[in-house]
Amino acid sequence: MNITIKENSWRARVAARQLKGTQAAIVFNNVIHLWGISKDAFLQNRSWTRHEVAHVYQYKKYGFIRFILLYLLETAHTGYYNNRFEAEARSKEEDLSILENIQFI
């Protein structure tokens, strides 16, 4: 599977502001949008990379619109940290197999 990484993304900048941080990654479909971190530095942070790749798989499983709606509803109901999609992505941070057959562009 091909995953595109976009540096200096305004989408990730908005996420960083919302999370009150200086760095952020946010996924839409198979594109990882970054703010405050280079592609190379992001890829060196293997747990963060695996976390975001888990979100790519979630988009693939649910479809673009359905995933976004489910994610937003879950966040509204349980909050960002307790969101089941975030919990699942955190559980993949040490899963070495999640990066198999992934090509970063």
CSV table of C-alpha atoms in Angstrom, one decimal:
chain,number,residue,atom,x,y,z
A,1,MET,CA,0.0,0.0,0.0
A,2,ASN,CA,1.2,3.5,-0.9
A,3,ILE,CA,1.0,6.2,1.8
A,4,THR,CA,1.7,9.8,0.9
A,5,ILE,CA,3.3,12.1,3.5
A,6,LYS,CA,2.7,15.8,3.2
A,7,GLU,CA,4.9,18.2,5.2
A,8,ASN,CA,3.9,21.6,6.4
A,9,SER,CA,0.2,20.8,5.9
A,10,TRP,CA,-2.4,23.4,6.9
A,11,ARG,CA,-4.6,20.5,8.0
A,12,ALA,CA,-2.0,19.3,10.4
A,13,ARG,CA,-1.4,22.9,11.5
A,14,VAL,CA,-5.1,23.2,12.5
A,15,ALA,CA,-4.7,19.9,14.4
A,16,ALA,CA,-1.7,21.2,16.2
A,17,ARG,CA,-3.6,24.3,17.3
A,18,GLN,CA,-6.5,22.2,18.5
A,19,LEU,CA,-4.2,19.9,20.5
A,20,LYS,CA,-2.2,22.9,21.8
A,21,GLY,CA,1.0,21.4,20.4
A,22,THR,CA,3.8,22.4,18.1
A,23,GLN,CA,3.8,19.1,16.1
A,24,ALA,CA,0.9,17.2,14.7
A,25,ALA,CA,0.0,14.5,12.2
A,26,ILE,CA,-3.4,14.0,10.9
A,27,VAL,CA,-4.6,11.4,8.3
A,28,PHE,CA,-7.1,11.7,5.5
A,29,ASN,CA,-7.5,8.5,3.5
A,30,ASN,CA,-3.9,7.4,2.7
A,31,VAL,CA,-2.2,10.8,3.2
A,32,ILE,CA,-0.4,11.6,6.5
A,33,HIS,CA,-0.3,15.4,6.9
A,34,LEU,CA,2.5,16.8,9.1
A,35,TRP,CA,3.1,20.1,10.9
A,36,GLY,CA,6.2,21.0,12.8
A,37,ILE,CA,8.1,17.9,11.9
A,38,SER,CA,9.9,16.8,8.7
A,39,LYS,CA,9.0,13.6,6.9
A,40,ASP,CA,12.4,12.1,7.8
A,41,ALA,CA,12.0,12.9,11.5
A,42,PHE,CA,8.5,11.5,11.5
A,43,LEU,CA,9.5,8.3,9.9
A,44,GLN,CA,12.3,7.9,12.4
A,45,ASN,CA,9.7,8.0,15.2
A,46,ARG,CA,8.5,4.5,14.6
A,47,SER,CA,5.7,4.4,17.2
A,48,TRP,CA,4.2,7.7,15.9
A,49,THR,CA,4.5,6.4,12.3
A,50,ARG,CA,2.7,3.1,13.2
A,51,HIS,CA,0.0,5.1,15.0
A,52,GLU,CA,-0.7,7.2,11.9
A,53,VAL,CA,-0.6,4.1,9.6
A,54,ALA,CA,-3.2,2.5,11.9
A,55,HIS,CA,-5.5,5.4,11.0
A,56,VAL,CA,-4.8,4.8,7.3
A,57,TYR,CA,-6.1,1.2,7.8
A,58,GLN,CA,-9.1,2.6,9.6
A,59,TYR,CA,-10.0,4.7,6.6
A,60,LYS,CA,-9.6,1.7,4.4
A,61,LYS,CA,-11.8,-0.4,6.6
A,62,TYR,CA,-14.7,2.1,7.0
A,63,GLY,CA,-14.4,4.3,4.0
A,64,PHE,CA,-13.6,8.0,3.9
A,65,ILE,CA,-16.9,9.6,4.8
A,66,ARG,CA,-18.0,6.8,7.2
A,67,PHE,CA,-14.7,6.9,9.1
A,68,ILE,CA,-14.7,10.7,9.5
A,69,LEU,CA,-18.3,10.6,10.8
A,70,LEU,CA,-17.7,7.8,13.2
A,71,TYR,CA,-14.5,9.4,14.4
A,72,LEU,CA,-16.2,12.8,15.0
A,73,LEU,CA,-19.1,11.2,16.8
A,74,GLU,CA,-16.8,9.1,18.9
A,75,THR,CA,-14.7,12.1,19.8
A,76,ALA,CA,-17.8,14.1,20.7
A,77,HIS,CA,-19.1,11.3,22.9
A,78,THR,CA,-15.9,10.1,24.7
A,79,GLY,CA,-13.3,12.9,24.0
A,80,TYR,CA,-10.2,12.7,21.9
A,81,TYR,CA,-8.0,10.5,24.1
A,82,ASN,CA,-10.7,8.0,24.9
A,83,ASN,CA,-11.9,7.8,21.2
A,84,ARG,CA,-11.9,4.1,20.3
A,85,PHE,CA,-10.1,4.9,17.0
A,86,GLU,CA,-7.3,6.7,18.9
A,87,ALA,CA,-7.1,3.8,21.4
A,88,GLU,CA,-6.8,1.3,18.5
A,89,ALA,CA,-4.1,3.4,16.9
A,90,ARG,CA,-2.2,3.6,20.2
A,91,SER,CA,-2.4,-0.2,20.5
A,92,LYS,CA,-0.6,-0.5,17.1
A,93,GLU,CA,2.3,1.7,18.1
A,94,GLU,CA,4.4,-1.3,19.0
A,95,ASP,CA,3.0,-3.6,16.3
A,96,LEU,CA,6.0,-4.2,14.0
A,97,SER,CA,3.9,-5.9,11.4
A,98,ILE,CA,1.7,-2.8,10.6
A,99,LEU,CA,4.4,-1.3,8.4
A,100,GLU,CA,4.8,-4.4,6.3
A,101,ASN,CA,4.0,-3.8,2.6
A,102,ILE,CA,3.9,0.0,3.2
A,103,GLN,CA,5.5,2.3,0.7
A,104,PHE,CA,5.9,5.9,1.8
A,105,ILE,CA,5.8,8.6,-0.9
